Short mmCIF file of C-alpha atoms and ligand atoms in Angstrom, two decimals:
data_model
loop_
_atom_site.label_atom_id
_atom_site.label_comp_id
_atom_site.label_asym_id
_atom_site.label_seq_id
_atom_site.Cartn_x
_atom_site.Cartn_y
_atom_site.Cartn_z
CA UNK W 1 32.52 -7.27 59.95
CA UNK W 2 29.12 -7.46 61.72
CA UNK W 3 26.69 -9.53 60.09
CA UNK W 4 22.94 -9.09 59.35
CA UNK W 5 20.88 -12.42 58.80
CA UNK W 6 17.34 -12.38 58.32
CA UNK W 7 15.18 -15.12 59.62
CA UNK W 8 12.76 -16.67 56.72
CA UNK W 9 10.36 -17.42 59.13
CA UNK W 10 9.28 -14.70 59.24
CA UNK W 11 8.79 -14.36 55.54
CA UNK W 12 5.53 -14.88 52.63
CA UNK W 13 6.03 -18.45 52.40
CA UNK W 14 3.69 -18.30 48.97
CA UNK W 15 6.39 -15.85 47.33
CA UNK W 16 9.06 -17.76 48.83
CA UNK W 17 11.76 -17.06 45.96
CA UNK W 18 10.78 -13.34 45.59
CA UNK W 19 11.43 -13.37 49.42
CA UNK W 20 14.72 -14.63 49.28
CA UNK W 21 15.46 -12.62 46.11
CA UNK W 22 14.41 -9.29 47.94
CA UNK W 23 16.70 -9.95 50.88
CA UNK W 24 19.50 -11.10 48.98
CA UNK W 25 19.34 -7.95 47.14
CA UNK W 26 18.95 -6.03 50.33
CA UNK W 27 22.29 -7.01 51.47
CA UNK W 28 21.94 -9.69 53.92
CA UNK W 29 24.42 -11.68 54.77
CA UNK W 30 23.04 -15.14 55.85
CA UNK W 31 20.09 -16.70 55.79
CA UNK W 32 18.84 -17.66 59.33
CA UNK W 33 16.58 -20.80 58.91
CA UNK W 34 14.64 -21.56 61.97
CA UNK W 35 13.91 -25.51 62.32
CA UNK W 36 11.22 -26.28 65.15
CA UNK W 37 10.14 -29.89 66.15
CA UNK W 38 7.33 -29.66 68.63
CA UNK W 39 9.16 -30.78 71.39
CA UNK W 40 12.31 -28.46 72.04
CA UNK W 41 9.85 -25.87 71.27
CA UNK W 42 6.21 -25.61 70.67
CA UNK W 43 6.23 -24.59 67.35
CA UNK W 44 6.96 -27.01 64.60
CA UNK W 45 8.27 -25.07 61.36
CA UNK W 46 11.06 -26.26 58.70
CA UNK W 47 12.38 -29.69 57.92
CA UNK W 48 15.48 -30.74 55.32
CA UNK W 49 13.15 -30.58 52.57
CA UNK W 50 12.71 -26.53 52.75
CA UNK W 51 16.31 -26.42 53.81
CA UNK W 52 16.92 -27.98 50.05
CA UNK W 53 14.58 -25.14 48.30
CA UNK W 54 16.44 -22.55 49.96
CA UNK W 55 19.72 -23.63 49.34
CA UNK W 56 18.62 -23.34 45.37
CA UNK W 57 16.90 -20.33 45.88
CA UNK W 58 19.29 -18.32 47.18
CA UNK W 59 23.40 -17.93 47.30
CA UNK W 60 23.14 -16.34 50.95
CA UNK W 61 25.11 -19.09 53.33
CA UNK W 62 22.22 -20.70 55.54
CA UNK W 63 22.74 -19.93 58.87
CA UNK W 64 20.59 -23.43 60.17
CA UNK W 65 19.40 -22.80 63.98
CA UNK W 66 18.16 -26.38 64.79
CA UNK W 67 15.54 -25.98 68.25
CA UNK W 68 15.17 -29.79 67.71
CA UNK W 69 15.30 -32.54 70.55
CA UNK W 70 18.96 -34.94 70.20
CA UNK W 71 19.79 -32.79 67.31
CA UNK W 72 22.61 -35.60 66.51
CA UNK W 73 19.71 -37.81 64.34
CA UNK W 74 19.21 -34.78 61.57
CA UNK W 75 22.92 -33.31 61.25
CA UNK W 76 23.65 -35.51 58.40
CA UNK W 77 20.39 -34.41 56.64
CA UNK W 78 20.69 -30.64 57.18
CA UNK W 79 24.24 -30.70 56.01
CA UNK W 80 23.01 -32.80 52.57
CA UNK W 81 20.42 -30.06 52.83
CA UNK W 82 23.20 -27.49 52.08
CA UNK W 83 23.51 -25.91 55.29
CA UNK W 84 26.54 -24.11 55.82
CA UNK W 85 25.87 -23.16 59.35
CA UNK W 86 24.77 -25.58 61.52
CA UNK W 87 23.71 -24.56 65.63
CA UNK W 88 22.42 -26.83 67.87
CA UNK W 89 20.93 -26.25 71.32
CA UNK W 90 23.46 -26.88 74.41
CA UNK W 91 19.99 -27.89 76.15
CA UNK W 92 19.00 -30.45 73.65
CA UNK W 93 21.55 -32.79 73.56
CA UNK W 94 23.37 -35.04 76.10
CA UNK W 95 26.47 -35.39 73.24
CA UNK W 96 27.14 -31.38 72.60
CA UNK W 97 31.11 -32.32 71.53
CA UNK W 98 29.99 -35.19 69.62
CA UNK W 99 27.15 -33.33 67.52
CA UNK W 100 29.61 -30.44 67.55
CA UNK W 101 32.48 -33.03 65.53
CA UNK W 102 29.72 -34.29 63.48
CA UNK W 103 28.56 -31.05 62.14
CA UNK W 104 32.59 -30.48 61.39
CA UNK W 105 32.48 -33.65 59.58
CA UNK W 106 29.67 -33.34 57.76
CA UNK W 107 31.43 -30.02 56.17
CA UNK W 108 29.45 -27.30 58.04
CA UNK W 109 30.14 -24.67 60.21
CA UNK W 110 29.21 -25.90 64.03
CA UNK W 111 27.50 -23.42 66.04
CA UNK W 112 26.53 -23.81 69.72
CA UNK W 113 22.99 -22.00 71.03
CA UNK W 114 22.35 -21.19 74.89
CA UNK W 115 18.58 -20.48 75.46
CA UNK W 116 18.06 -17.51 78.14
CA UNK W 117 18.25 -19.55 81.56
CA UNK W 118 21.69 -20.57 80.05
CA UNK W 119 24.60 -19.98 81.71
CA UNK W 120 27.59 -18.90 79.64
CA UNK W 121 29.50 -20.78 81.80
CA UNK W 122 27.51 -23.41 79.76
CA UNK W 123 30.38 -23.18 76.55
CA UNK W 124 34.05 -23.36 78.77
CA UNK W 125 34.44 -26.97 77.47
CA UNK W 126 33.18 -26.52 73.67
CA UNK W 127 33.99 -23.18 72.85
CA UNK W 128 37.41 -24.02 71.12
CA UNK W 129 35.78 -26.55 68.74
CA UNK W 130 32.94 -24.02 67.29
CA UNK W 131 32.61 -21.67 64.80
CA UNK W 132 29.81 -19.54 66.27
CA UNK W 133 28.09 -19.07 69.59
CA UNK W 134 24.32 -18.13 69.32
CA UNK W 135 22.88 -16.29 72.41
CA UNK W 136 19.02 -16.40 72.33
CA UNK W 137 17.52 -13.07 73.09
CA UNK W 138 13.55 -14.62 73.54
CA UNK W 139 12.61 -17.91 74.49
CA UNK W 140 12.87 -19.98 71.23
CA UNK W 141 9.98 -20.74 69.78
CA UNK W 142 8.27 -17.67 67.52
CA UNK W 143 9.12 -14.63 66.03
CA UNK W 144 7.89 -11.31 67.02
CA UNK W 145 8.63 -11.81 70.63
CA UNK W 146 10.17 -8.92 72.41
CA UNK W 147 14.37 -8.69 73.86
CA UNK W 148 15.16 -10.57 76.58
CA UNK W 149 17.96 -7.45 78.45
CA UNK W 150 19.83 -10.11 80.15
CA UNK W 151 21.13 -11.20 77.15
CA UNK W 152 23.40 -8.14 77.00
CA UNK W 153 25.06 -9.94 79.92
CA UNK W 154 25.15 -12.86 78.42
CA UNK W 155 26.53 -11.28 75.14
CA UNK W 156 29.34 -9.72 77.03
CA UNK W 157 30.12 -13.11 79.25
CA UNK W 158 30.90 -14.78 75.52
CA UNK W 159 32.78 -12.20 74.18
CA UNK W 160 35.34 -12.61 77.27
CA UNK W 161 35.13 -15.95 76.73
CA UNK W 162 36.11 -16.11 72.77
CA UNK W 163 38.43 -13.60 73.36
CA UNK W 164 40.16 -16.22 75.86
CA UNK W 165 39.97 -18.62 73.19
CA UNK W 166 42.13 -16.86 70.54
CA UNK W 167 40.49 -17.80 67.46
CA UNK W 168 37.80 -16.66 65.45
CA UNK W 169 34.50 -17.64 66.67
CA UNK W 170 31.25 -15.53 65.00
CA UNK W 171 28.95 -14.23 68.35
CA UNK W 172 25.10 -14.60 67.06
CA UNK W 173 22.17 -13.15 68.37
CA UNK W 174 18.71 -14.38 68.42
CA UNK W 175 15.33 -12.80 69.03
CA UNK W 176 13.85 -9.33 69.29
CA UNK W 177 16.01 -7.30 67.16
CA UNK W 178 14.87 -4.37 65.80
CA UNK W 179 16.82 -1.37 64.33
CA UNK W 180 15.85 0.66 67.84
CA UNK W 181 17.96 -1.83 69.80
CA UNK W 182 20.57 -3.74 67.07
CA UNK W 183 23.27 -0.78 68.47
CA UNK W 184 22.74 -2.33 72.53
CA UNK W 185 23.54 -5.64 71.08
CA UNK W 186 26.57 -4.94 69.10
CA UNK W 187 28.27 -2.68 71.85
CA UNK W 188 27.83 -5.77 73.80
CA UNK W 189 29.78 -7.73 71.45
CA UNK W 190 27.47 -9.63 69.61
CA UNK W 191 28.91 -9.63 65.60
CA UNK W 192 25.83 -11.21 63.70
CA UNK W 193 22.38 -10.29 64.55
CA UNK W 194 19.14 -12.17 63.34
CA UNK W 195 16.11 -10.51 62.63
CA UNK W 196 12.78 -11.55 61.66
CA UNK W 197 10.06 -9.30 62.34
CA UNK W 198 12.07 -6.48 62.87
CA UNK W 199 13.48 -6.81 58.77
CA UNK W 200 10.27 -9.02 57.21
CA UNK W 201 7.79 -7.07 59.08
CA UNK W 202 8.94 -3.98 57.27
CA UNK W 203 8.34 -2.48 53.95
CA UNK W 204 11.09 -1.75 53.03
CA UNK W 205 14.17 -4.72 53.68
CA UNK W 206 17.11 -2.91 52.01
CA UNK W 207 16.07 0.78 53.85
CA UNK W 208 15.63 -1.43 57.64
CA UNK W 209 19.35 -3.49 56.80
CA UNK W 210 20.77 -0.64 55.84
CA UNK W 211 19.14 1.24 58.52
CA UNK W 212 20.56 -1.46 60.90
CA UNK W 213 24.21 -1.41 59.42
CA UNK W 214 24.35 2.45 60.36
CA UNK W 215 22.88 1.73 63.78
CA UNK W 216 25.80 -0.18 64.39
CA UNK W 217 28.34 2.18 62.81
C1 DX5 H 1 12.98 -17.79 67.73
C2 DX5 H 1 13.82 -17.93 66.48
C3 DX5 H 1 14.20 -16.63 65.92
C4 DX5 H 1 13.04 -15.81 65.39
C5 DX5 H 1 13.46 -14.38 65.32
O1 DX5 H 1 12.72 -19.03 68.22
O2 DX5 H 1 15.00 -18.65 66.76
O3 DX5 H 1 15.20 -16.76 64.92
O4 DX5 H 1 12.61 -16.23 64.11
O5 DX5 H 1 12.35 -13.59 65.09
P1 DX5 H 1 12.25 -12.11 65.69
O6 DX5 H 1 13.43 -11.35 65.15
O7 DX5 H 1 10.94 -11.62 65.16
O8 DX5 H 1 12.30 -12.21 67.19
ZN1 ZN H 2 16.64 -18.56 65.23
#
């Protein structure tokens, strides 16, 4: 089943609980939570502390994208958080099979992210041990950035490359999604699609998921 998960960065952080509320009732699936440190990226957004308020405020699964430098120092945190996803960058770590065990370990989902310069290639030797491979569709950093089209590609290169694995790995993507372009992505391959802008920017959430859902048929 494809898989819609809105990104609460882009949401009314002083209505944070009628946010969540809205969206669960909207029919999302996940709940993409974007932590930034300042260094992997510019931007510097979430920590475990927020991670803990969402995890009472809502019963979506958090989907926990961590753009954070030697991601291996916070996995323990963001899994006490109540993270049930937990993807780390392929870039920001010299230890990806060791973070990837310790994210097992810790109980959560382990999810591997490839930024746009990337390769594919990138996941041969990790691919078996994760449960979801995150393609990013923008440079990591903000929301409301437009789609990257060589992430189609990309999309496609991973799907070969679960396929070759034989078990069931979730295919994420990251950045620009809109309604007008969801279909491109899942034809490609990918099975769960984040969205910020292109759900929180709009009026209505349950209309632009369900709008989304028919897009990709
Ligand atoms: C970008 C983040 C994305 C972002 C998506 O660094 O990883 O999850 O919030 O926002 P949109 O859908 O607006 O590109
Ligand atoms: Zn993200």
């Amino acid at each position: 089943m494809k898989k819609i998960s809105p990104s609460i960065l882009s949401a009314d952080f002083t209505k944070l609980s009628k946010e969540l509320a809205d969206l669960e009732a909207a029919g999302a699936d996940y709940l993409h939570v974007d932590v930034m440190d300042g260094r992997f990226v510019p931007n510097i957004t979430i920590g475990p502390f927020i991670v803990e308020a969402l995890r009472r405020g809502t019963r979506l699964p958090l989907d926990v994208h961590l753009m954070i430098e030697e991601p291996e120092r916070y996995i323990a945190d963001f899994a006490k958080a109540g993270a049930s996803i937990i993807t780390v960058h392929a870039e920001a770590t010299r230890h990806l099979h060791k973070v990837v065990q310790a994210i097992k370990e810790h109980g959560a989902k382990a999810g591997v992210s490839l930024n746009p310069a990337t390769p594919v290639s990138a996941l041969e030797d990790i691919a078996a041990d994760v449960d979801l491979v995150l393609i990013m569709s923008v440079n990591p950093g903000f929301s409301g950035q437009g789609f990257i089209p060589g992430a189609l590609r990309k999309i496609k290169a991973a799907r070969a490359l679960i396929k070759g694995v034989g078990r069931p790995i979730e295919l994420e993507v990251d950045g620009g999604i809109k309604t007008s372009n969801i279909a491109e992505a899942g034809a490609a391959g990918a099975d769960v699609f984040v969205s910020g802008s292109g759900i929180l920017g709009a009026q209505d959430y349950k209309k632009t998921i369900a709008a989304m859902r028919q897009a990709l048929g």
